[in-house]
């Protein structure tokens, strides 16, 4: 029979219990399940779509267990819980036919239910799930490899999608399959050889010296969020930090106007003396950058640059797997918090900042 062992406030691991007369043993299946999806009365996962992969695995265990019992009875042998456990462990791992037949839609459902992640990532994976379901509602996990990715990427359903979007799909598909492999839901490791498409770097969107001065001194007529977003962008301009590292600025990472920490993306150590304009921004906000989401910062950077009249035409590259296209638009429409990093590398580094 099966029992649950708690691993988190709402998540439990399914454990196999084997007993005969006075002897007992157990082992973990490695399968996690939310408590609300467990049928305690019948000691098994509920029959719901998100449990399909888990139920396949549980039924596989039952099949192997029944096979052991029949072999023992047919051979007039004595039932032994230790022998039964070893038989299950040895045969469940090799019985991959049922597991490899798992449907990708169900696997993504389990991944979303059992894996901690940000709301933003969850939303994107849920969209991918619907997208894959539209492409092939019965897509099996064991057929996903590099040739399948090529076919999927060039399909009608992805017509007009830029390379970056397709790469994001590929990353999330590999994440889900890697998780399924760790849970023994997926036994094939073909997905590990899947590669991302190469992206040609776009032209950097950066402010020139005159635009930086105009933006820094612009009067936003009391528009608070534009002023706060400006502090984010200017701090990035004077330090060259990415968004993830900007969010880590606090009184522990800045000591005596010196910034010291390991970057989030590359894990490399930063140890720099902050320039006076950056110090001024931190003092203004009590040692941290103002509380705004990245979405809000980007939106009000665009609004602030537009208000300041910074509307120079800029080129940018659209990457498609069939080729690249160069387009043009106004600077304020193309700008984001990353414009600060591009500005830092294009003009401020040359000034010794």
Short mmCIF file of C-alpha atoms in Angstrom, two decimals:
data_model
loop_
_atom_site.label_atom_id
_atom_site.label_comp_id
_atom_site.label_asym_id
_atom_site.label_seq_id
_atom_site.Cartn_x
_atom_site.Cartn_y
_atom_site.Cartn_z
CA UNK A 1 0.00 0.00 0.00
CA UNK A 2 1.04 3.65 -0.26
CA UNK A 3 1.51 6.35 2.37
CA UNK A 4 2.60 9.98 2.36
CA UNK A 5 5.68 11.47 3.99
CA UNK A 6 5.58 15.25 4.38
CA UNK A 7 8.41 17.13 2.64
CA UNK A 8 6.92 20.66 2.66
CA UNK A 9 3.85 22.37 4.20
CA UNK A 10 1.60 21.24 1.31
CA UNK A 11 3.77 18.70 -0.50
CA UNK A 12 4.31 15.05 0.40
CA UNK A 13 6.42 12.20 -0.98
CA UNK A 14 4.70 8.91 -1.85
CA UNK A 15 6.17 5.96 0.07
CA UNK A 16 5.60 2.26 -0.67
CA UNK A 17 4.82 0.18 2.43
CA UNK A 18 5.26 -3.62 2.32
CA UNK A 19 4.09 -5.81 5.22
CA UNK A 20 3.61 -9.52 5.80
CA UNK A 21 2.64 -10.97 9.15
CA UNK A 22 4.97 -9.20 11.62
CA UNK A 23 7.62 -7.93 9.20
CA UNK A 24 7.53 -4.59 7.41
CA UNK A 25 9.67 -2.50 5.11
CA UNK A 26 9.27 0.56 2.92
CA UNK A 27 10.93 2.72 0.27
CA UNK A 28 10.31 6.09 -1.33
CA UNK A 29 8.96 6.33 -4.88
CA UNK A 30 10.59 9.74 -5.36
CA UNK A 31 7.18 11.07 -6.44
CA UNK A 32 5.96 14.29 -4.78
CA UNK A 33 2.28 15.16 -4.62
CA UNK A 34 0.17 17.96 -3.17
CA UNK A 35 -1.92 16.85 -0.21
CA UNK A 36 -5.14 18.05 -1.90
CA UNK A 37 -4.46 15.62 -4.77
CA UNK A 38 -4.18 12.55 -2.51
CA UNK A 39 -7.05 10.14 -1.81
CA UNK A 40 -6.38 9.22 1.80
CA UNK A 41 -9.31 6.81 2.03
CA UNK A 42 -7.99 4.61 -0.78
CA UNK A 43 -4.33 5.51 -0.13
CA UNK A 44 -3.60 6.53 -3.70
CA UNK A 45 -3.35 9.64 -5.92
CA UNK A 46 -6.70 11.02 -7.04
CA UNK A 47 -7.74 10.32 -10.63
CA UNK A 48 -7.29 13.85 -11.96
CA UNK A 49 -5.39 15.07 -15.08
CA UNK A 50 -2.50 16.59 -13.13
CA UNK A 51 -1.88 13.20 -11.46
CA UNK A 52 -1.69 11.21 -14.70
CA UNK A 53 2.08 10.78 -14.63
CA UNK A 54 2.11 9.88 -10.92
CA UNK A 55 -0.73 7.38 -11.40
CA UNK A 56 1.18 5.77 -14.27
CA UNK A 57 4.15 5.28 -11.95
CA UNK A 58 1.98 4.00 -9.06
CA UNK A 59 0.19 1.56 -11.36
CA UNK A 60 3.56 0.40 -12.63
CA UNK A 61 4.53 -0.45 -9.04
CA UNK A 62 1.28 -2.36 -8.54
CA UNK A 63 1.88 -4.33 -11.75
CA UNK A 64 5.40 -5.31 -10.71
CA UNK A 65 4.18 -6.18 -7.18
CA UNK A 66 1.46 -8.49 -8.52
CA UNK A 67 4.02 -10.12 -10.78
CA UNK A 68 6.24 -10.84 -7.75
CA UNK A 69 3.36 -12.34 -5.77
CA UNK A 70 2.37 -14.61 -8.67
CA UNK A 71 5.94 -15.81 -9.13
CA UNK A 72 6.28 -16.63 -5.41
CA UNK A 73 2.96 -18.48 -5.30
CA UNK A 74 3.60 -20.38 -8.53
CA UNK A 75 6.99 -21.51 -7.27
CA UNK A 76 5.67 -22.38 -3.79
CA UNK A 77 8.17 -20.02 -2.22
CA UNK A 78 7.85 -18.14 1.08
CA UNK A 79 6.79 -14.50 0.95
CA UNK A 80 9.58 -12.22 2.17
CA UNK A 81 9.20 -8.43 2.45
CA UNK A 82 12.91 -7.76 1.85
CA UNK A 83 12.91 -9.89 -1.31
CA UNK A 84 9.73 -8.15 -2.43
CA UNK A 85 11.30 -4.71 -1.93
CA UNK A 86 14.41 -5.67 -3.91
CA UNK A 87 12.27 -7.17 -6.67
CA UNK A 88 10.25 -3.94 -6.95
CA UNK A 89 13.30 -1.66 -6.96
CA UNK A 90 15.07 -3.75 -9.60
CA UNK A 91 12.09 -4.09 -11.93
CA UNK A 92 10.40 -0.69 -11.61
CA UNK A 93 13.52 1.09 -12.85
CA UNK A 94 13.78 -1.06 -15.95
CA UNK A 95 10.07 -1.07 -16.78
CA UNK A 96 10.19 2.15 -18.84
CA UNK A 97 7.57 1.41 -21.49
CA UNK A 98 4.71 2.87 -19.48
CA UNK A 99 6.76 5.81 -18.23
CA UNK A 100 8.10 6.83 -21.64
CA UNK A 101 4.53 6.89 -22.94
CA UNK A 102 3.75 9.90 -20.72
CA UNK A 103 2.01 12.80 -22.44
CA UNK A 104 3.83 16.15 -22.32
CA UNK A 105 0.65 18.01 -21.37
CA UNK A 106 0.29 15.92 -18.20
CA UNK A 107 3.99 16.22 -17.37
CA UNK A 108 3.84 20.03 -17.56
CA UNK A 109 0.78 19.93 -15.30
CA UNK A 110 2.71 17.99 -12.65
CA UNK A 111 5.73 20.26 -13.04
CA UNK A 112 3.59 23.35 -12.45
CA UNK A 113 1.90 21.78 -9.44
CA UNK A 114 4.95 20.39 -7.69
CA UNK A 115 7.73 22.89 -8.50
CA UNK A 116 8.24 26.24 -6.74
CA UNK A 117 8.62 29.12 -9.22
CA UNK A 118 7.81 32.79 -9.72
CA UNK A 119 4.36 33.83 -10.93
CA UNK A 120 5.96 35.19 -14.10
CA UNK A 121 7.64 31.87 -14.93
CA UNK A 122 4.47 29.93 -14.06
CA UNK A 123 2.44 32.11 -16.41
CA UNK A 124 4.91 31.53 -19.27
CA UNK A 125 4.99 27.75 -18.77
CA UNK A 126 1.19 27.62 -18.64
CA UNK A 127 1.14 29.47 -21.96
CA UNK A 128 3.67 26.98 -23.38
CA UNK A 129 1.48 24.10 -22.19
CA UNK A 130 -1.50 25.48 -24.14
CA UNK A 131 0.74 26.16 -27.14
CA UNK A 132 2.09 22.59 -27.20
CA UNK A 133 -1.41 21.20 -26.68
CA UNK A 134 -2.60 23.15 -29.74
CA UNK A 135 0.32 21.74 -31.74
CA UNK A 136 -0.14 18.12 -30.59
CA UNK A 137 -2.51 17.30 -27.69
CA UNK A 138 -1.07 13.76 -27.41
CA UNK A 139 2.61 14.73 -27.64
CA UNK A 140 4.70 11.98 -26.00
CA UNK A 141 7.73 13.01 -23.96
CA UNK A 142 10.01 10.36 -25.45
CA UNK A 143 9.89 11.81 -29.00
CA UNK A 144 11.16 15.27 -28.05
CA UNK A 145 14.67 15.65 -29.47
CA UNK A 146 16.56 18.07 -31.77
CA UNK A 147 14.77 16.98 -35.00
CA UNK A 148 11.41 17.38 -33.25
CA UNK A 149 12.41 20.88 -32.07
CA UNK A 150 13.29 21.82 -35.68
CA UNK A 151 9.93 20.56 -36.92
CA UNK A 152 8.05 22.32 -34.10
CA UNK A 153 9.92 25.62 -34.60
CA UNK A 154 9.19 25.70 -38.35
CA UNK A 155 5.55 24.67 -37.94
CA UNK A 156 2.64 26.92 -38.87
CA UNK A 157 1.78 27.49 -35.21
CA UNK A 158 5.13 29.27 -34.70
CA UNK A 159 5.05 31.28 -37.92
CA UNK A 160 6.24 34.84 -37.27
CA UNK A 161 7.66 34.12 -33.81
CA UNK A 162 11.10 35.57 -33.14
CA UNK A 163 14.06 33.37 -32.27
CA UNK A 164 14.14 34.61 -28.67
CA UNK A 165 10.57 33.38 -28.09
CA UNK A 166 11.38 29.97 -29.61
CA UNK A 167 14.50 29.73 -27.44
CA UNK A 168 12.37 30.47 -24.39
CA UNK A 169 10.04 27.61 -25.39
CA UNK A 170 13.05 25.30 -25.75
CA UNK A 171 14.47 26.27 -22.34
CA UNK A 172 11.16 25.58 -20.59
CA UNK A 173 10.63 22.31 -22.48
CA UNK A 174 14.08 21.14 -21.35
CA UNK A 175 13.37 22.27 -17.77
CA UNK A 176 10.17 20.22 -17.66
CA UNK A 177 11.82 17.13 -19.21
CA UNK A 178 14.79 17.41 -16.84
CA UNK A 179 12.39 17.52 -13.89
CA UNK A 180 10.45 14.56 -15.28
CA UNK A 181 13.71 12.63 -15.71
CA UNK A 182 14.64 13.28 -12.06
CA UNK A 183 11.22 11.91 -11.01
CA UNK A 184 11.61 8.83 -13.27
CA UNK A 185 8.55 9.90 -15.26
CA UNK A 186 10.84 10.39 -18.26
CA UNK A 187 13.52 7.76 -18.85
CA UNK A 188 14.90 8.99 -22.19
CA UNK A 189 17.64 11.64 -22.00
CA UNK A 190 17.48 12.70 -25.67
CA UNK A 191 16.36 16.15 -24.55
CA UNK A 192 19.82 16.91 -23.09
CA UNK A 193 21.24 17.24 -26.63
CA UNK A 194 18.69 19.88 -27.68
CA UNK A 195 20.39 23.19 -28.55
CA UNK A 196 19.14 26.77 -28.62
CA UNK A 197 19.07 28.79 -31.82
CA UNK A 198 21.87 31.31 -32.26
CA UNK A 199 20.76 34.92 -31.85
CA UNK A 200 22.53 37.83 -33.54
CA UNK A 201 23.05 40.58 -30.95
CA UNK A 202 20.79 43.57 -31.44
CA UNK A 203 22.19 47.08 -31.67
CA UNK A 204 22.54 48.46 -28.12
CA UNK A 205 19.93 51.07 -27.14
CA UNK A 206 21.96 53.69 -25.28
CA UNK A 207 21.70 57.38 -24.42
CA UNK A 208 24.35 59.73 -25.74
CA UNK A 209 25.93 62.37 -23.51
CA UNK A 210 23.47 65.12 -24.46
CA UNK A 211 20.43 62.85 -23.96
CA UNK A 212 21.73 61.67 -20.60
CA UNK A 213 22.10 65.26 -19.42
CA UNK A 214 18.61 66.20 -20.67
CA UNK A 215 17.02 63.17 -18.99
CA UNK A 216 18.90 63.67 -15.72
CA UNK A 217 17.78 67.32 -15.43
CA UNK A 218 14.27 66.96 -16.83
CA UNK A 219 11.35 68.30 -14.74
CA UNK A 220 8.64 65.64 -14.70
CA UNK A 221 6.08 68.06 -13.21
CA UNK A 222 5.60 66.01 -10.05
CA UNK A 223 5.18 62.62 -11.77
CA UNK A 224 6.59 60.53 -8.93
CA UNK A 225 6.95 57.18 -10.69
CA UNK A 226 8.82 58.72 -13.61
CA UNK A 227 11.20 60.28 -11.11
CA UNK A 228 11.67 56.95 -9.32
CA UNK A 229 12.20 55.09 -12.60
CA UNK A 230 14.78 57.73 -13.56
CA UNK A 231 16.75 56.94 -10.40
CA UNK A 232 16.81 53.26 -11.40
CA UNK A 233 18.02 54.04 -14.92
CA UNK A 234 20.60 56.61 -13.80
CA UNK A 235 21.99 54.25 -11.17
CA UNK A 236 22.40 51.61 -13.89
CA UNK A 237 24.03 54.22 -16.16
CA UNK A 238 26.62 55.02 -13.48
CA UNK A 239 27.32 51.41 -12.42
CA UNK A 240 26.55 49.22 -15.45
CA UNK A 241 24.59 46.78 -13.27
CA UNK A 242 21.90 44.44 -14.59
CA UNK A 243 18.39 44.45 -13.14
CA UNK A 244 18.98 41.42 -10.91
CA UNK A 245 22.03 43.05 -9.32
CA UNK A 246 20.33 46.43 -8.96
CA UNK A 247 17.66 44.71 -6.86
CA UNK A 248 20.37 43.54 -4.43
CA UNK A 249 21.58 47.03 -3.56
CA UNK A 250 21.20 47.62 0.19
CA UNK A 251 23.15 48.73 3.24
CA UNK A 252 24.91 45.33 3.44
CA UNK A 253 26.24 45.42 -0.14
CA UNK A 254 27.20 49.11 -0.04
CA UNK A 255 29.67 50.03 2.70
CA UNK A 256 31.38 53.43 2.80
CA UNK A 257 30.07 54.14 -0.70
CA UNK A 258 31.77 50.98 -1.98
CA UNK A 259 29.74 48.26 -3.70
CA UNK A 260 30.86 44.69 -2.94
CA UNK A 261 29.01 41.49 -3.90
CA UNK A 262 28.94 38.58 -6.37
CA UNK A 263 26.82 39.17 -9.47
CA UNK A 264 23.67 37.14 -9.89
CA UNK A 265 24.26 36.03 -13.51
CA UNK A 266 28.00 35.35 -13.76
CA UNK A 267 28.82 34.93 -10.03
CA UNK A 268 31.83 37.21 -10.53
CA UNK A 269 32.86 39.53 -7.72
CA UNK A 270 32.14 43.25 -7.92
CA UNK A 271 34.19 45.62 -5.79
CA UNK A 272 33.81 49.20 -6.98
CA UNK A 273 33.74 52.71 -5.58
CA UNK A 274 30.37 54.24 -6.42
CA UNK A 275 30.56 57.52 -8.36
CA UNK A 276 29.02 60.60 -6.64
CA UNK A 277 25.77 60.58 -8.72
CA UNK A 278 25.08 56.97 -7.70
CA UNK A 279 25.83 57.75 -4.03
CA UNK A 280 23.42 60.69 -4.21
CA UNK A 281 20.62 58.42 -5.49
CA UNK A 282 21.13 55.92 -2.65
CA UNK A 283 21.18 58.63 0.00
CA UNK A 284 17.94 59.97 -1.43
CA UNK A 285 16.27 56.56 -0.87
CA UNK A 286 17.89 55.56 2.43
CA UNK A 287 20.48 53.18 1.01
CA UNK A 288 18.32 51.26 -1.47
CA UNK A 289 16.72 51.87 -4.84
CA UNK A 290 13.01 52.80 -4.76
CA UNK A 291 10.49 49.97 -4.64
CA UNK A 292 9.16 49.41 -8.15
CA UNK A 293 8.69 46.28 -10.27
CA UNK A 294 10.76 45.82 -13.41
CA UNK A 295 7.61 46.22 -15.49
CA UNK A 296 6.80 49.54 -13.84
CA UNK A 297 10.39 50.76 -14.11
CA UNK A 298 10.52 49.99 -17.83
CA UNK A 299 7.14 51.59 -18.47
CA UNK A 300 8.05 54.84 -16.71
CA UNK A 301 11.53 54.96 -18.27
CA UNK A 302 9.80 55.06 -21.66
CA UNK A 303 7.34 57.69 -20.42
CA UNK A 304 10.09 59.81 -18.88
CA UNK A 305 12.28 59.75 -22.00
CA UNK A 306 9.28 60.66 -24.15
CA UNK A 307 8.41 63.56 -21.81
CA UNK A 308 12.01 64.75 -22.07
CA UNK A 309 11.73 64.78 -25.86
CA UNK A 310 14.35 62.07 -26.43
CA UNK A 311 12.96 60.63 -29.64
CA UNK A 312 16.02 59.85 -31.76
CA UNK A 313 15.50 57.05 -34.32
CA UNK A 314 17.34 53.83 -33.39
CA UNK A 315 17.83 50.57 -35.25
CA UNK A 316 17.27 47.14 -33.78
CA UNK A 317 17.49 43.56 -35.04
CA UNK A 318 14.57 41.13 -35.20
CA UNK A 319 15.92 37.57 -35.08
CA UNK A 320 14.02 34.86 -36.93
CA UNK A 321 15.19 31.31 -37.56
CA UNK A 322 14.72 32.00 -41.28
CA UNK A 323 16.79 35.21 -41.19
CA UNK A 324 17.20 38.60 -39.46
CA UNK A 325 15.47 41.92 -40.15
CA UNK A 326 16.68 45.42 -39.15
CA UNK A 327 13.90 47.76 -38.00
CA UNK A 328 13.81 51.36 -36.72
CA UNK A 329 11.85 53.11 -33.96
CA UNK A 330 12.16 56.00 -31.51
CA UNK A 331 14.62 55.61 -28.65
CA UNK A 332 12.06 56.07 -25.89
CA UNK A 333 9.93 53.19 -27.24
CA UNK A 334 12.93 50.84 -27.35
CA UNK A 335 14.40 51.81 -23.97
CA UNK A 336 14.29 49.74 -20.79
CA UNK A 337 16.37 49.38 -17.63
CA UNK A 338 19.03 47.64 -19.79
CA UNK A 339 19.53 50.98 -21.57
CA UNK A 340 21.43 52.03 -18.45
CA UNK A 341 23.96 49.21 -18.87
CA UNK A 342 24.38 50.03 -22.58
CA UNK A 343 24.86 53.71 -21.76
CA UNK A 344 27.48 52.81 -19.16
CA UNK A 345 29.51 50.77 -21.66
CA UNK A 346 29.12 53.23 -24.54
CA UNK A 347 29.98 56.60 -22.92
CA UNK A 348 30.62 56.48 -19.18
CA UNK A 349 33.38 53.87 -19.24
CA UNK A 350 35.36 56.14 -21.58
CA UNK A 351 35.13 58.85 -18.89
CA UNK A 352 36.61 56.57 -16.23
CA UNK A 353 33.35 55.89 -14.38
#
